[in-house]
Tab-separated table of C-alpha atoms in Angstrom:
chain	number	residue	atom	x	y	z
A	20	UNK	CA	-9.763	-17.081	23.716
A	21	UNK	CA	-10.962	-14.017	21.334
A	22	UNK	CA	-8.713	-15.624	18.604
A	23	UNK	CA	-9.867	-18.735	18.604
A	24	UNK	CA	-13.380	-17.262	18.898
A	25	UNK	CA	-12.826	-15.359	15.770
A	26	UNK	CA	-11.381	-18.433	13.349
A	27	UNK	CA	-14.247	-20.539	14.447
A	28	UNK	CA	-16.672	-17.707	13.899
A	29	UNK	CA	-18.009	-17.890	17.213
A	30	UNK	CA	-19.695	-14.626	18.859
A	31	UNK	CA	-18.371	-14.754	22.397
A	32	UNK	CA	-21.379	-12.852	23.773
A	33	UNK	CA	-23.994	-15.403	22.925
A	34	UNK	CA	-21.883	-17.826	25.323
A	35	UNK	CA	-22.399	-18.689	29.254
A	36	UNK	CA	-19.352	-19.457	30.412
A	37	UNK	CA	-19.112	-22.447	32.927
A	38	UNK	CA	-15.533	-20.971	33.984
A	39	UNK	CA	-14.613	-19.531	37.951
A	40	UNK	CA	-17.566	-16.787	38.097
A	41	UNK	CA	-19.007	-17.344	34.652
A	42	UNK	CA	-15.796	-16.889	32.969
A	43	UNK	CA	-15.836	-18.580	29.084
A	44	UNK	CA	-13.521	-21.795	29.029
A	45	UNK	CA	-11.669	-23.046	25.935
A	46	UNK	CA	-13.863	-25.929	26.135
A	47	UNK	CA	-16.857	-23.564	25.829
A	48	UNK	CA	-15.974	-22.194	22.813
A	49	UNK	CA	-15.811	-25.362	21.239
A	50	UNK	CA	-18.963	-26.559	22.465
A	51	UNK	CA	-20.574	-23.955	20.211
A	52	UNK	CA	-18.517	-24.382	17.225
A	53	UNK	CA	-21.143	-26.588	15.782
A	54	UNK	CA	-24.063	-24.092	16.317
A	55	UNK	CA	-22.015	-21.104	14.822
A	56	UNK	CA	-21.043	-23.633	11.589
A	57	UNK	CA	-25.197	-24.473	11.567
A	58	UNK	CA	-25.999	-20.798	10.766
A	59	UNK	CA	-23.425	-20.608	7.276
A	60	UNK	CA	-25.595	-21.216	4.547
A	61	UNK	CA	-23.221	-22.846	1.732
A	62	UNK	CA	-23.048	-20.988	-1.488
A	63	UNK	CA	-25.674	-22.006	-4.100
A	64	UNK	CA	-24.531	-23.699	-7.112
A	65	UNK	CA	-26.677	-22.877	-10.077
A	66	UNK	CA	-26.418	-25.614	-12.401
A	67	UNK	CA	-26.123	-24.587	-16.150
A	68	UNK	CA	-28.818	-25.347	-18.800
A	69	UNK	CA	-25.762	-26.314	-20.908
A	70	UNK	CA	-24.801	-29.079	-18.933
A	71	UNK	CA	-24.274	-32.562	-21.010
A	72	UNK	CA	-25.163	-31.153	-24.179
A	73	UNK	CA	-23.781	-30.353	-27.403
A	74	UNK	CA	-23.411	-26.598	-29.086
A	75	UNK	CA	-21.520	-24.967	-32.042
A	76	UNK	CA	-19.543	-22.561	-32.047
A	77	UNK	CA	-20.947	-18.975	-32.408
A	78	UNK	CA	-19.087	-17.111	-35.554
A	79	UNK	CA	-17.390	-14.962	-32.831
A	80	UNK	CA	-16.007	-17.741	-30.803
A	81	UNK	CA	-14.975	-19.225	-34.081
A	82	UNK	CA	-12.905	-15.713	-35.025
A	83	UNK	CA	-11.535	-15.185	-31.430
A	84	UNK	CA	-10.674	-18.760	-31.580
A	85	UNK	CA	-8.674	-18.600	-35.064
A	86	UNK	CA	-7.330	-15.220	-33.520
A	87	UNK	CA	-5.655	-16.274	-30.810
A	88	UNK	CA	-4.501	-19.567	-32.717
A	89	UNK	CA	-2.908	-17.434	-35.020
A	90	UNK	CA	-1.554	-14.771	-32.573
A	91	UNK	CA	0.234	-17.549	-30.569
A	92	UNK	CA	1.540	-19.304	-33.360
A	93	UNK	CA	3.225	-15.807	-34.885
A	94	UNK	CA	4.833	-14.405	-32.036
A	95	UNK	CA	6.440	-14.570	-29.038
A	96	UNK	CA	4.291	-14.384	-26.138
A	97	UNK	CA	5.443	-13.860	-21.873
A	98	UNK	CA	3.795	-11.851	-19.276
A	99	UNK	CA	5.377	-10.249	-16.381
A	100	UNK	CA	3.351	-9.093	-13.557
A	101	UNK	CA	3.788	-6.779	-10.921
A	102	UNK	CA	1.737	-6.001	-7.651
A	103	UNK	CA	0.816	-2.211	-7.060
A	104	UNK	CA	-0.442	-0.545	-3.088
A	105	UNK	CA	-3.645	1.076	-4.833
A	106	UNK	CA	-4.290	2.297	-0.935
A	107	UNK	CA	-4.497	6.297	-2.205
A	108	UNK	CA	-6.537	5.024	-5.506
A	109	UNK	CA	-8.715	3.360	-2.937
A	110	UNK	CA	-9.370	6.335	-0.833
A	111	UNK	CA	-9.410	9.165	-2.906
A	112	UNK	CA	-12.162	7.002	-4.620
A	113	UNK	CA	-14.421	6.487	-1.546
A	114	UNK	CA	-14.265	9.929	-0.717
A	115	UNK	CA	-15.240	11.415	-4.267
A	116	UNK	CA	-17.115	8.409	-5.498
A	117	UNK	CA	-20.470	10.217	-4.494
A	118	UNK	CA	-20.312	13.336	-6.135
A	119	UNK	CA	-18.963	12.049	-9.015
A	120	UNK	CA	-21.919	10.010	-9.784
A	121	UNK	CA	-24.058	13.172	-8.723
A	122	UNK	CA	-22.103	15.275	-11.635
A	123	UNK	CA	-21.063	12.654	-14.418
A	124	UNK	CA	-23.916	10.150	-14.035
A	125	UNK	CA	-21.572	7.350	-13.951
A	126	UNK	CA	-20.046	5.275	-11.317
A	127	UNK	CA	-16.449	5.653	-10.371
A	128	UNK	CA	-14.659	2.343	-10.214
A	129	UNK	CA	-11.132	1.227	-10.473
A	130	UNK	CA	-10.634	0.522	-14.546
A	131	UNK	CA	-10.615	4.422	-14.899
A	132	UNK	CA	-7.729	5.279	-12.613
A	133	UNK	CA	-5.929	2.068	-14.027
A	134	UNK	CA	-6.912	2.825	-17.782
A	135	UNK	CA	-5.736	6.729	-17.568
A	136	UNK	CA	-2.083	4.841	-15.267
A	137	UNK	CA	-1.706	2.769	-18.761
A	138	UNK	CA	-2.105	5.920	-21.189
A	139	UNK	CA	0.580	7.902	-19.507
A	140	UNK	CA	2.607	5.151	-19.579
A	141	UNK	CA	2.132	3.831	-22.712
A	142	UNK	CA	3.121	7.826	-24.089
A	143	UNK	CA	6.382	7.510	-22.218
A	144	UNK	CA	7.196	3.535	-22.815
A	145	UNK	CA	5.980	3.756	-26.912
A	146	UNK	CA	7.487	0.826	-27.787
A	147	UNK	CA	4.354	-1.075	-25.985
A	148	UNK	CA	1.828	0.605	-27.706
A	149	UNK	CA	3.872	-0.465	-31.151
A	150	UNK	CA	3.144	-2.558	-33.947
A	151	UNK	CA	5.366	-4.992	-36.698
A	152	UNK	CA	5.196	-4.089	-39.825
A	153	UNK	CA	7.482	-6.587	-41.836
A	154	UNK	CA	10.783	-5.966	-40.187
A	155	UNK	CA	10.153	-2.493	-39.186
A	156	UNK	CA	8.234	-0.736	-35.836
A	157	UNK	CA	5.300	1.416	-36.095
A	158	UNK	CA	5.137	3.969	-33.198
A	159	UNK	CA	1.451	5.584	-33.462
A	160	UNK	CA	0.868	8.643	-32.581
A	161	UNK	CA	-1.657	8.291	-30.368
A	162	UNK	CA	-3.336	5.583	-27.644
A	163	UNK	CA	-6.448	3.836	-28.509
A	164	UNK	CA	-6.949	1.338	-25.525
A	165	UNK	CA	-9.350	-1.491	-26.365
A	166	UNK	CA	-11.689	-2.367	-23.377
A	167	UNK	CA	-12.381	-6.305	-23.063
A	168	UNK	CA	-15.863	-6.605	-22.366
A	169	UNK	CA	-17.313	-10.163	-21.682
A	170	UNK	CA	-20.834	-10.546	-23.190
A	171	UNK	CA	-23.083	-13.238	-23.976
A	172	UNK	CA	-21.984	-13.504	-27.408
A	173	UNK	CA	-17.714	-13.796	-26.192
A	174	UNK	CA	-15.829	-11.127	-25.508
A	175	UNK	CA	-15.316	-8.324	-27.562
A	176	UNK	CA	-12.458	-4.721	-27.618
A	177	UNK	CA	-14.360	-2.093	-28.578
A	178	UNK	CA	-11.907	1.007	-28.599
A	179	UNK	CA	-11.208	4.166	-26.473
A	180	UNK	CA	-9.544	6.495	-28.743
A	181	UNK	CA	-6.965	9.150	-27.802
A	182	UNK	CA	-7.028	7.872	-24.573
A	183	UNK	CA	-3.770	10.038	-23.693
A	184	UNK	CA	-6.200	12.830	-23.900
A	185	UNK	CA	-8.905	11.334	-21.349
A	186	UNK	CA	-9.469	12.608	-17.510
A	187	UNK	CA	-11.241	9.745	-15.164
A	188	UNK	CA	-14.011	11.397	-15.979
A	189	UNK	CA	-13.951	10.660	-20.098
A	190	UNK	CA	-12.953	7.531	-19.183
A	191	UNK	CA	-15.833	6.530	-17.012
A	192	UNK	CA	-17.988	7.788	-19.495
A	193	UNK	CA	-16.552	6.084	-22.778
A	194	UNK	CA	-16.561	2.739	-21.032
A	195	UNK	CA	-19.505	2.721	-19.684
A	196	UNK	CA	-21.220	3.768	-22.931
A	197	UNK	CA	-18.871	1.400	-25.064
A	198	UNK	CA	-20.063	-1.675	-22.337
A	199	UNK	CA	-23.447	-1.167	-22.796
A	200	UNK	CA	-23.381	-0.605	-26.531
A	201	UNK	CA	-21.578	-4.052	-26.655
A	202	UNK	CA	-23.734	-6.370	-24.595
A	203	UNK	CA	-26.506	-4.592	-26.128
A	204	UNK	CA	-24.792	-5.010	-30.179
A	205	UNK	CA	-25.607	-1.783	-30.792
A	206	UNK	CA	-21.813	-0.590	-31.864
A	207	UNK	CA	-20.446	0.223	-35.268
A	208	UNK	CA	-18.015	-1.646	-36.692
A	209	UNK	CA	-15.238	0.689	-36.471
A	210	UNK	CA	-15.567	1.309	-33.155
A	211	UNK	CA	-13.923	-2.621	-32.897
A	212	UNK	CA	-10.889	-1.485	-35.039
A	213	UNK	CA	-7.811	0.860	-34.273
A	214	UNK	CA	-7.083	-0.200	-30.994
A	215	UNK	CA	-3.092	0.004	-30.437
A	216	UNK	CA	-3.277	-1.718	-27.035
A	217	UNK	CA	-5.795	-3.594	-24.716
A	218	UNK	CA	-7.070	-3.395	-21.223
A	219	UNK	CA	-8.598	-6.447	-19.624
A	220	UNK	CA	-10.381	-6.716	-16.458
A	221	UNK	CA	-9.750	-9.543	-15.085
A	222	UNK	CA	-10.406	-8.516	-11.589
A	223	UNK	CA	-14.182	-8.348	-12.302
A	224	UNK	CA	-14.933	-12.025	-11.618
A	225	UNK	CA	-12.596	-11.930	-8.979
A	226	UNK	CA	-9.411	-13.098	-10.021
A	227	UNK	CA	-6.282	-12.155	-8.779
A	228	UNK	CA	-4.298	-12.129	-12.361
A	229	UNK	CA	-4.321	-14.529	-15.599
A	230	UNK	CA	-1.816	-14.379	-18.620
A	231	UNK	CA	-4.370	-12.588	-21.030
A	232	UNK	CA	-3.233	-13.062	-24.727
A	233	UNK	CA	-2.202	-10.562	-27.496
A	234	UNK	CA	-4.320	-9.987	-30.208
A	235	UNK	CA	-2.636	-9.407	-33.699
A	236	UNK	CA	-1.105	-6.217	-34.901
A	237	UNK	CA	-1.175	-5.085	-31.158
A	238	UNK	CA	1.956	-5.678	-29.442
A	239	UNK	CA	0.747	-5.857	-25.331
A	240	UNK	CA	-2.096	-6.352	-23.162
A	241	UNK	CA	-2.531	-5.793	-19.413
A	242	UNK	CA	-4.988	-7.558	-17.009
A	243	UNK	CA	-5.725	-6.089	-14.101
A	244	UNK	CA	-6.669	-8.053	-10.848
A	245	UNK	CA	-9.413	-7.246	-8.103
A	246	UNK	CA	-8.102	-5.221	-5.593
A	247	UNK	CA	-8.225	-6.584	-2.572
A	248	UNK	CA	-7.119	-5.630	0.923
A	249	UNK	CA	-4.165	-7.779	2.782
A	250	UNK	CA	-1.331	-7.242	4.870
A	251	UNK	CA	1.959	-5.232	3.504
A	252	UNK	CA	5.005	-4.187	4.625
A	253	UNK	CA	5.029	-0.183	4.684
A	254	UNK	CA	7.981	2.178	5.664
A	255	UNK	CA	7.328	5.026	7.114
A	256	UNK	CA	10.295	7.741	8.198
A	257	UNK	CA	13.011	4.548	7.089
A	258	UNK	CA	10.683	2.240	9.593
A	259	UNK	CA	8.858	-0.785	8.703
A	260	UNK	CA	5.746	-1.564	9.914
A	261	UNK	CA	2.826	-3.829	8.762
A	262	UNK	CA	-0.619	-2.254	7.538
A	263	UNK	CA	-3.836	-3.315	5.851
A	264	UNK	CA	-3.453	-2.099	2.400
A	265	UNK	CA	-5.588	-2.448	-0.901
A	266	UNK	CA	-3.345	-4.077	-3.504
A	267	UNK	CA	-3.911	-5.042	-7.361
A	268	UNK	CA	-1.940	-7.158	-9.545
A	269	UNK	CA	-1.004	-5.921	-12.466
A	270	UNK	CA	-0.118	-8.587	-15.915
A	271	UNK	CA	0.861	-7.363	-19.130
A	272	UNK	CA	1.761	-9.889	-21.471
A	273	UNK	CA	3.871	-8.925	-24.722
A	274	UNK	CA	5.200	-10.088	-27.860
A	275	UNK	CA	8.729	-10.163	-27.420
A	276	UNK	CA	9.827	-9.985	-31.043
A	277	UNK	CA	9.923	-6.214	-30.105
A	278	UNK	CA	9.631	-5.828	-26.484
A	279	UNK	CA	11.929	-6.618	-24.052
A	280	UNK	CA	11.447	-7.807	-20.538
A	281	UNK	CA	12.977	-4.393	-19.671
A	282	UNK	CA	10.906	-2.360	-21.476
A	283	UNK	CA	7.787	-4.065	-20.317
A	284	UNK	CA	9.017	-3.861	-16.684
A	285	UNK	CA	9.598	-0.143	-17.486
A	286	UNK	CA	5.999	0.252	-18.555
A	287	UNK	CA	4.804	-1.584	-15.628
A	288	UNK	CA	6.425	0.206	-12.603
A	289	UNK	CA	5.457	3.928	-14.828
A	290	UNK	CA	2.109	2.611	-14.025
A	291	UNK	CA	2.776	1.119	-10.461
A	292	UNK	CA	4.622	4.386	-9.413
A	293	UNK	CA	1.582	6.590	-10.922
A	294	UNK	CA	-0.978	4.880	-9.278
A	295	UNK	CA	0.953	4.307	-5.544
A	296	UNK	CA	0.863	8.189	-5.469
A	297	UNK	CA	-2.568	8.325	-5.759
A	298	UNK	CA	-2.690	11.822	-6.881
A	299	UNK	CA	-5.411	12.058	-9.157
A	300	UNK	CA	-7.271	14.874	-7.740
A	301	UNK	CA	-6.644	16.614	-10.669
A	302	UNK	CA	-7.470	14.185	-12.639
A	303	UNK	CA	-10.978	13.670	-11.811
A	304	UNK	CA	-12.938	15.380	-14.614
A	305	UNK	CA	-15.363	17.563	-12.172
């Protein structure tokens, strides 16, 4: 009866059961179905000023559209994906999430722990954070991680440099203030170039991955999902039991005129391994 309470959404104290000594029925529960379906408002559906009219295209959405055009069209594009336990990430954030806001005077959410997972691994899988130059391979020596930030205007990368060098704290605070500088056009136009590799949050509007696409000279991007909690299979002492767990896709797509399903799969469970530890208290910045 308390299960089929719960999928209908039904409160089992707010009914009089007409059972042996007041005891609820099946039949009681789904007499009040219909009042416990009255009270859930349906979501509002704002309807767009844009709606059956006709608009051209911004000069930005003209560029990012010739971009990608032209980044399709000269290499070869695939994405693998891989899902990641972010259960420790998850914690260790709740419990510190306070006091870093107190000392830092920004908010500590997931990008940071996932951006400073991608650095590492980019500095021990180099061939992702590599660009073509004719028919050789450019290693750079360092990791400047573009940050996709969706504005009014389309989205731009505006660039974390030396990333490899960043704690979560740096890298709260660089994109936060690169964010803000972008919806608000206040950045310089360097601070768009350099980037050797992309980050793209596609977890912030609440999907669970997409197949983001690379931009031309860089050679990968990764889109990272919302984390959200569901049921997983953990092993504890060699026995497996089932938990609630917080879990992330991770999707980096690649051109694979230079990288390999291997060495993007390398790259991917660096990253998955780092961040399944969870041990970033030294890490934090404070």
């Amino acid at each position: 009866m308390r299960k089929l309470a719960n999928e209908a959404g039904v409160d089992l104290s707010t009914i009089s059961g007409t059972g042996v000594g007041g005891r609820i029925r099946k039949e009681d529960i789904v007499a009040a179905i219909p009042a416990a379906a009255a009270t859930l408002a349906a979501p509002v559906v704002e309807i767009s000023p844009l709606r059956g009219t006709t608009q051209p295209m911004s000069r930005l959405r003209k560029v990012v559209a010739e971009r990608a055009v032209i980044s399709m069209q000269s290499s070869a594009q695939l994405t693998t994906v891989v899902e990641v336990d972010v259960t420790r990430v998850a914690m260790l954030r709740d419990r510190v999430k306070a006091e870093f806001a107190a000392k830092t005077g920004n908010k500590l959410s997931f990008l940071p722990f996932f951006a400073l997972a991608a650095a590492e691994a980019l500095q021990s899988n180099p061939i992702v954070n590599a660009t073509i130059d004719g028919d050789t391979i450019v290693y750079p020596a360092s990791e400047n991680i573009s940050i996709a930030v969706d504005t009014e205007r389309g989205l731009l990368t505006p660039v974390v440099r030396n990333a490899g060098d960043l704690d979560l704290a740096g890298f709260a605070a660089q994109i936060a203030d690169l964010a803000a500088r972008t919806r608000e056009n206040k950045l310089k136009p360097d601070e768009l170039s350099g980037g050797t590799f992309t980050l793209t949050n596609t977890g912030s509007r609440g999907a669970l991955f997409d197949t983001p696409v690379v931009f031309l000279p860089q050679s990968a991007i990764l889109g990272t999902g919302i984390v959200y909690k569901k049921p997983l299979v953990v092993t504890n002492d060699g026995l497996d039991s089932i938990a609630i767990r917080s879990s992330v896709y991770l999707a980096l797509s690649y051109d694979h005129r230079i990288i390999d399903g291997a060495d993007a799969a390398r790259f991917l469970t660096t990253m998955k391994a780092r961040l399944e530890a969870g041990a970033f208290e030294g890490n934090l910045g404070l």
